[in-house]
Short mmCIF file of C-alpha atoms in Angstrom, two decimals:
data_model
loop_
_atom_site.label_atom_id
_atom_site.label_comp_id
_atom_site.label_asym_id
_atom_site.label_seq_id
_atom_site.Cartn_x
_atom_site.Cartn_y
_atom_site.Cartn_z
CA UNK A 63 -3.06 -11.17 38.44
CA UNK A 64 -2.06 -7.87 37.18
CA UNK A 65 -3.38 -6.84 33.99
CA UNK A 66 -1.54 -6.55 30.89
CA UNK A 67 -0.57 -2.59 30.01
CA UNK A 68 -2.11 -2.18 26.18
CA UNK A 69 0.62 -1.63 23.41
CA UNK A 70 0.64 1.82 22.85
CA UNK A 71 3.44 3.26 20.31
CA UNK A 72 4.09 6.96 20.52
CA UNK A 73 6.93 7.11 17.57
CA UNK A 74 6.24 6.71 14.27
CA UNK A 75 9.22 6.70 11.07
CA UNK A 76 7.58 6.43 7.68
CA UNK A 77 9.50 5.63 5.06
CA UNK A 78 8.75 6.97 1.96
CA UNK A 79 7.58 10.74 1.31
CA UNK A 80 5.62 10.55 -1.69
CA UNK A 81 1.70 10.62 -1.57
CA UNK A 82 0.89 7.48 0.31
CA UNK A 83 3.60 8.44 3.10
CA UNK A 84 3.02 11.77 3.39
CA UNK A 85 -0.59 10.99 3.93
CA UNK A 86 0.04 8.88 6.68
CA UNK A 87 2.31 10.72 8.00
CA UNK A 88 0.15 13.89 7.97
CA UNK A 89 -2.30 12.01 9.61
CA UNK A 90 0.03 10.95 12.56
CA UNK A 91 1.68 14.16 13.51
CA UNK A 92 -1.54 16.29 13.83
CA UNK A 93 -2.59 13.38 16.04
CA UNK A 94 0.45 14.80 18.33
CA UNK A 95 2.68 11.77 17.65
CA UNK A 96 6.44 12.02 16.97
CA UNK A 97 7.11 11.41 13.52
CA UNK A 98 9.92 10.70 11.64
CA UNK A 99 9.26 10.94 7.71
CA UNK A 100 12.56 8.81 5.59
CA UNK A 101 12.71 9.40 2.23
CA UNK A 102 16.41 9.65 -0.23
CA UNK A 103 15.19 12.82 -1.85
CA UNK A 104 16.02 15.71 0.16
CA UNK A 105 13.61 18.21 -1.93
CA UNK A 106 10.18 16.14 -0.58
CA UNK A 107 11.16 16.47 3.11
CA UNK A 108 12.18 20.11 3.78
CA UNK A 109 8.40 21.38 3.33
CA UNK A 110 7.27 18.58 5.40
CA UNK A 111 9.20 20.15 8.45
CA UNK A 112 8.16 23.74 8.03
CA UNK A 113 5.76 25.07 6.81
CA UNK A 114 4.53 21.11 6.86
CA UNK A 115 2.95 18.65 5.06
CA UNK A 116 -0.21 19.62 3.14
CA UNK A 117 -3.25 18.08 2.27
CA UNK A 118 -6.04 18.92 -0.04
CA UNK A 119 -8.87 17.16 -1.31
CA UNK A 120 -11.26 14.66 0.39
CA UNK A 121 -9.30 15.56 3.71
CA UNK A 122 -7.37 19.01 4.03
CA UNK A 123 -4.99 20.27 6.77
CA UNK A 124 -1.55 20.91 7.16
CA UNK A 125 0.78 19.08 9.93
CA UNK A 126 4.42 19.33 10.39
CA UNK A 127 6.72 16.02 11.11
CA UNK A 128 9.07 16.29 14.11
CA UNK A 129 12.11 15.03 11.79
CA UNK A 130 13.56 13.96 8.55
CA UNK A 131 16.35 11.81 6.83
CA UNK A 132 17.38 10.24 3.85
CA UNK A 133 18.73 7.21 5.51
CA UNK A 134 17.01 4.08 6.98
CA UNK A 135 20.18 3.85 8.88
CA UNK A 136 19.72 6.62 10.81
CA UNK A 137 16.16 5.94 12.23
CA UNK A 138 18.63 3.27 14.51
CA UNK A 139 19.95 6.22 17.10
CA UNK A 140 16.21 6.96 18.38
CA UNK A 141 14.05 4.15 17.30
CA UNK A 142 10.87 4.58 16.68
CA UNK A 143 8.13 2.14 18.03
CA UNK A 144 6.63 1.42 14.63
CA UNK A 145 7.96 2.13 10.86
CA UNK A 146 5.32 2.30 8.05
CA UNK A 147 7.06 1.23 5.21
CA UNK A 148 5.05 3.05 2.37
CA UNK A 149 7.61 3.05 -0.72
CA UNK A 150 7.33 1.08 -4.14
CA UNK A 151 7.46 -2.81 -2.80
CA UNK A 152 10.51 -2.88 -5.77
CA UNK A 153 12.79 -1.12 -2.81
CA UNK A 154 11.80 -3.74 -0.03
CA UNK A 155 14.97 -5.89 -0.21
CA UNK A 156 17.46 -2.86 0.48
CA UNK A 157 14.97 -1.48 3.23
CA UNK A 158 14.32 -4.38 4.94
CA UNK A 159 18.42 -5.00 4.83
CA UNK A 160 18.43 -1.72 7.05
CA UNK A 161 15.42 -2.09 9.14
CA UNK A 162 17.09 -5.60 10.37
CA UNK A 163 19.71 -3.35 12.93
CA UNK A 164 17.24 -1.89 15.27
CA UNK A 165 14.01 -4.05 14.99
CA UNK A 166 13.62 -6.45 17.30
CA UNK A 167 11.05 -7.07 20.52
CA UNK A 168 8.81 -4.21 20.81
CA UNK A 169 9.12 -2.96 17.32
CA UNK A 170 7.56 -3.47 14.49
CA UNK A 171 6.89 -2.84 10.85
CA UNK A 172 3.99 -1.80 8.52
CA UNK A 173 3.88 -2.73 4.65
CA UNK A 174 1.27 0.15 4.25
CA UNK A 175 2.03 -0.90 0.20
CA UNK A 176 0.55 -2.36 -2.75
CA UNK A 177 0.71 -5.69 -3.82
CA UNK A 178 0.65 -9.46 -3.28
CA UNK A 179 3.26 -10.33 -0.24
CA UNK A 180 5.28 -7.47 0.30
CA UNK A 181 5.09 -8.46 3.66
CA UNK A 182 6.31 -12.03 3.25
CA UNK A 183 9.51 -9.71 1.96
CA UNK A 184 9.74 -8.37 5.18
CA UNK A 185 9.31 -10.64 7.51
CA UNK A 186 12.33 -13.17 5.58
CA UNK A 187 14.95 -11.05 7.23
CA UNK A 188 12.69 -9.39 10.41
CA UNK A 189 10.64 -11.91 11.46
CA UNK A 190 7.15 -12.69 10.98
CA UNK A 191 6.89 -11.09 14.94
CA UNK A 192 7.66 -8.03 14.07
CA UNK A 193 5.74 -7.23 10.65
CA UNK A 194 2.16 -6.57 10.24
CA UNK A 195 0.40 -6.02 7.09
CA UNK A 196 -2.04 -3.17 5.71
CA UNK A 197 -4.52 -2.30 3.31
CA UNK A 198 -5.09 1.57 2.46
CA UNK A 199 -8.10 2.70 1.00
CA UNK A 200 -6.99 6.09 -0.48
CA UNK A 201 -6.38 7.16 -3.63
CA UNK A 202 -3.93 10.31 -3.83
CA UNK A 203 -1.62 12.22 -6.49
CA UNK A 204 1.94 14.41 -5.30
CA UNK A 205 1.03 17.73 -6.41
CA UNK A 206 4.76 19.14 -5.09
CA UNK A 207 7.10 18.09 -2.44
CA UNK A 208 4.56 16.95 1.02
CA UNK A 209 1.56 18.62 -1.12
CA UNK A 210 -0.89 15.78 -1.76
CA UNK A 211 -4.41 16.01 -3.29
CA UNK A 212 -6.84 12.85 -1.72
CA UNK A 213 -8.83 11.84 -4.86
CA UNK A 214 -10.33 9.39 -2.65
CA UNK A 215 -10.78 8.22 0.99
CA UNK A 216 -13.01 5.44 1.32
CA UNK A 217 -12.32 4.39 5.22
CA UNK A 218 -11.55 1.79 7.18
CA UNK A 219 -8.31 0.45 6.10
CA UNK A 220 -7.48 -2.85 7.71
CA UNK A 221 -4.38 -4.35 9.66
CA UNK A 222 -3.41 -7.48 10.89
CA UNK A 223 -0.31 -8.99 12.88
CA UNK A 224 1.65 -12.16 10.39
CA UNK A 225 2.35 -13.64 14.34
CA UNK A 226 -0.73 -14.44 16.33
CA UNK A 227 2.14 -12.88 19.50
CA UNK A 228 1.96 -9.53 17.55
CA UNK A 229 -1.57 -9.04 18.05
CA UNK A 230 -2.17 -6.54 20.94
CA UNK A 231 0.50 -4.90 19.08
CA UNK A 232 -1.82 -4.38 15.95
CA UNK A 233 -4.56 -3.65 17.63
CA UNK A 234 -2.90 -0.48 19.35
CA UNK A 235 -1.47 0.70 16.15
CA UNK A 236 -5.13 0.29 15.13
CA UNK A 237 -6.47 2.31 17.94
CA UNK A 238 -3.46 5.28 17.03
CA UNK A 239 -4.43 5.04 13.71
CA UNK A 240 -7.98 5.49 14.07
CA UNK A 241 -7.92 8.43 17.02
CA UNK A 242 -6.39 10.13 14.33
CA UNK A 243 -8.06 10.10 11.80
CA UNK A 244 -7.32 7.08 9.45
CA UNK A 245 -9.65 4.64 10.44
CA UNK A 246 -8.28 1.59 10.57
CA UNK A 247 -10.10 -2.03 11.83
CA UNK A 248 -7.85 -4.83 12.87
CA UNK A 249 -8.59 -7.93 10.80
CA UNK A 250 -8.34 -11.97 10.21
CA UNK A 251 -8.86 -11.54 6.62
CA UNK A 252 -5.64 -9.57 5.24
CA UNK A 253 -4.59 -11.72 2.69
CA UNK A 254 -8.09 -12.52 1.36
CA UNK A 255 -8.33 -8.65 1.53
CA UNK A 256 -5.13 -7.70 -0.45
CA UNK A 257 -6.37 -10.16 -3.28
CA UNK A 258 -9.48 -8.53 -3.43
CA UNK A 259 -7.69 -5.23 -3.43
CA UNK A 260 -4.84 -6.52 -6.24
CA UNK A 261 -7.16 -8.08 -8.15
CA UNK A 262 -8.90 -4.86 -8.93
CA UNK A 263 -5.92 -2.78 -9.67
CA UNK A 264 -4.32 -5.57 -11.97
CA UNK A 265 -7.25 -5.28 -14.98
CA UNK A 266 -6.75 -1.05 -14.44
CA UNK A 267 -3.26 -0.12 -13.66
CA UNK A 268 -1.65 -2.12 -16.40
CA UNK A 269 -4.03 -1.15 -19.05
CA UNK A 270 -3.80 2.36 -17.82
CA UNK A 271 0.56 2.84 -17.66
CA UNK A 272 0.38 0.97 -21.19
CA UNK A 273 -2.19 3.28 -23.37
CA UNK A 274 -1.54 6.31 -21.38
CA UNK A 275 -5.61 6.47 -20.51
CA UNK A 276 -6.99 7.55 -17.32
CA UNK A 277 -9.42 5.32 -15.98
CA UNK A 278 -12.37 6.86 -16.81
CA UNK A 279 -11.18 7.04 -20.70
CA UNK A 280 -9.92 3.31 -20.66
CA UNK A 281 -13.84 2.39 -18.66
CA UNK A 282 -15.26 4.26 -21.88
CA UNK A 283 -13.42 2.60 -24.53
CA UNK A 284 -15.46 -0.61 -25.00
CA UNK A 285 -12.40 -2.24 -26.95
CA UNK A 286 -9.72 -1.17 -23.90
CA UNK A 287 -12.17 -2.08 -21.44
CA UNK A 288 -12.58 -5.57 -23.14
CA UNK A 289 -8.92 -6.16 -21.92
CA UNK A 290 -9.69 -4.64 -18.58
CA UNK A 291 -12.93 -7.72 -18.22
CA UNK A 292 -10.81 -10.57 -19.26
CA UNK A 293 -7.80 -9.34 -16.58
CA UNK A 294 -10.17 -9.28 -14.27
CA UNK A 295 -11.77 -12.33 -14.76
CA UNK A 296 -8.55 -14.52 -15.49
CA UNK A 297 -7.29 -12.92 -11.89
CA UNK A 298 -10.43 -13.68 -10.35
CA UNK A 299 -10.26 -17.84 -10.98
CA UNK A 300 -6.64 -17.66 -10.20
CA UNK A 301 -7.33 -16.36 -6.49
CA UNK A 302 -10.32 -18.99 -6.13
CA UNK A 303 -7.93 -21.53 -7.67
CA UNK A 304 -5.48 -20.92 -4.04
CA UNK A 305 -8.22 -20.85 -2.11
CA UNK A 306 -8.57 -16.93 -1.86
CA UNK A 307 -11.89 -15.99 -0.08
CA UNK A 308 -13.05 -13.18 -3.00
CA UNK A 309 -17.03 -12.76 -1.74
CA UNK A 310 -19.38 -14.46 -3.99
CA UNK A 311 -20.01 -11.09 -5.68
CA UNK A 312 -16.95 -9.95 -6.49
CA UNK A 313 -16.76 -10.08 -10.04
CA UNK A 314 -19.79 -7.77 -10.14
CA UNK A 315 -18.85 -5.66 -7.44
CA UNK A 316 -15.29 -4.88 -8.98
CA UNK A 317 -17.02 -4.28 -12.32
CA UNK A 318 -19.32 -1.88 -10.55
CA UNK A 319 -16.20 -0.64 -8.66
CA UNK A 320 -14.03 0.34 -11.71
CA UNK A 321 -17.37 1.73 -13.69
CA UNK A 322 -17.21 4.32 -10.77
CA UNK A 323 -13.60 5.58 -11.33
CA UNK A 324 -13.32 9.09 -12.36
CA UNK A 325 -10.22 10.81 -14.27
CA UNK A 326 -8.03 9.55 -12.21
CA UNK A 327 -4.37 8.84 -13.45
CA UNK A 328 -3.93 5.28 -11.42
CA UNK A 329 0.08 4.81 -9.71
CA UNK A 330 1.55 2.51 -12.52
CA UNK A 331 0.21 5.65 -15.03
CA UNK A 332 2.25 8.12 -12.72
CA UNK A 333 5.19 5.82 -12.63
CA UNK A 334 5.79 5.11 -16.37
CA UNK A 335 5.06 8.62 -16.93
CA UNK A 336 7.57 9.48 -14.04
CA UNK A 337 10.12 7.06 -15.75
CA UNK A 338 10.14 5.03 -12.51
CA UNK A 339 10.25 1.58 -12.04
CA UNK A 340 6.75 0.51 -11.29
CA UNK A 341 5.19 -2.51 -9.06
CA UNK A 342 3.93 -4.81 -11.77
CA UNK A 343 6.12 -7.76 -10.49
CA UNK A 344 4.11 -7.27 -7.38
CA UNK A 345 0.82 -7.32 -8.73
CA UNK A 346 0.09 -8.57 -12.32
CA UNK A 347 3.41 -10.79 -11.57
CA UNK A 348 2.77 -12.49 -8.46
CA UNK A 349 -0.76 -13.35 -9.98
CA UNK A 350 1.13 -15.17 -12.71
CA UNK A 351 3.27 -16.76 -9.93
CA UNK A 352 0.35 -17.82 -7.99
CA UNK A 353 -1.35 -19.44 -10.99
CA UNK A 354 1.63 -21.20 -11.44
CA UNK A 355 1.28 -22.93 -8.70
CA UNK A 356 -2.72 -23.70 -9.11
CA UNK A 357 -2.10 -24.85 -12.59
CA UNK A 358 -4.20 -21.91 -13.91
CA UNK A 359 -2.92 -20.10 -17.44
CA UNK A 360 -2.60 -16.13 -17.04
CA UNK A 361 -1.92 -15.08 -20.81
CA UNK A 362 -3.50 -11.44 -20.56
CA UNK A 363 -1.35 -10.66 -17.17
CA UNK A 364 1.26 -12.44 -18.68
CA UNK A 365 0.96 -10.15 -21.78
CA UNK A 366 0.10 -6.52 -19.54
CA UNK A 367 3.62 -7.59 -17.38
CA UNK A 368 5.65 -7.65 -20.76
CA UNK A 369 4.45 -4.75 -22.07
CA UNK A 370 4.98 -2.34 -19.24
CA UNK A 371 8.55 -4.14 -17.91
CA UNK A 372 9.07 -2.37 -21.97
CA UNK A 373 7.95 0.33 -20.79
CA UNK A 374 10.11 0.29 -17.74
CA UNK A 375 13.59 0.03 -19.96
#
């Protein structure tokens, strides 16, 4: 019987060039891969094609993407094997609406994203076949258009496939990933691992994009940080209350976790600063959704979603 050929992509399209994307994309093209990088502003993706995208920080290099455009649509006259999909999960419904003309067998997409199921979002109109699921372990700020400063790399990330079918598929993107240079494991666990991951940025980012504090002034506040304890405990029995695999530690570990953080301004911060739209519906949200269902009151994410949708308008 002749053995099955492994899946190996060799084009890449990431959509989205702010920090996360560029990253990623950085990443990909000095690993000699063809990379497209899809973004609507025009002024992040001309340095990204000369003199190329920079990094600085806990990782620095420079790498140049093979191509840019400001349109999804366009990624459909050379398809790339795999698109990383690494924008605000608030602009899902509109990409995915694209995505749907040129993915099919062989093709697949990455929520490389924050957030409690942004794939699910996906996979509605692309099929759970062709989306897989990540979660990045990087922490990064957009010093200028494709400059990014790594505050943080704390490797592996993890991937898995939402179709057992898919899974030689994510275990080559692993493999890509990993040769160069983002380490990435493939995993059973994604959705316990995305709790644990949303968990942990629902008691800071909120508290953070509504006082204005970086993390290390809202961990030294005792009053602020009171708030930060009780969102993380109230998300904590509303992910055992679904069945959510946490570890029996994590309540300490997260505490230990955030006590860590540094002056670091976390994404929700940037975005209400930014006067973007930020992904509280995603996070805070979907834990109030999700306790819903279990039955379990969520008053303080209830109260940290109101505040910053104000802070949204």
């Amino acid at each position: 019987m002749q053995e099955k050929t492994p899946y190996r992509p060799k084009k890449f399209a990431v959509i989205g060039a702010g920090p996360v994307g560029c990253i990623v994309a950085a990443f990909l093209a000095r690993g000699g891969y063809e990379v497209t990088l899809c973004d609507v502003q025009t002024s992040l993706l001309e340095p990204a094609l000369d003199p190329g995208i920079r990094l600085s920080g806990t990782d620095a290099f420079q790498a140049r993407v093979s191509r840019t455009t400001t349109l999804v649509d366009e990624l459909a006259n050379d398809p790339p094997d795999v698109v990383i999909v690494t924008v605000k999960a608030t602009a899902l419904p509109i990409i995915t609406s694209a995505l749907e003309g040129f993915i099919g067998e062989g093709r697949y997409v990455v929520s490389w994203q924050n957030g409690i199921d942004t794939e699910l979002v996906m996979a509605e109109r692309l099929g759970k076949k062709q989306v897989l699921r990540a979660v990045v372990n990087y922490g990064c700020i957009l010093e200028g258009p494709a400059a990014v400063k790594l505050v943080f790399h704390h490797r592996p990330h993890y991937l898995q496939e939402l179709d057992p079918a898919s899974r030689e598929a994510a275990l080559g993107i692993c493999q890509v990933l990993t040769e160069c240079g983002l380490d990435t494991h493939h995993t059973s666990q994604i959705r316990n691992m995305v709790w644990t991951k949303t968990v942990n940025n629902s008691c800071m980012n909120p508290v953070c994009a509504v006082t204005g504090k970086t993390m290390f002034e809202v961990i030294n506040d005792p009053i602020v940080f009171g708030l930060v304890n009780s969102l993380l405990k109230e998300g904590v029995k509303v992910a055992r209350a679904n069945e959510l695999m946490l570890g029996p530690d994590y309540y300490l570990d997260c505490l230990d976790y955030i006590k860590n953080a540094g002056h670091h301004k976390p994404s929700m911060l940037q975005d209400i600063e930014a006067r973007r739209r930020t992904e509280i519906d995603y996070i805070n949200g979907k834990i109030i959704e999700y306790g819903e269902r279990a039955g379990v009151p969520t008053p303080f994410n209830t109260t940290l979603r109101t505040l910053v949708k104000a802070l949204e308008t």
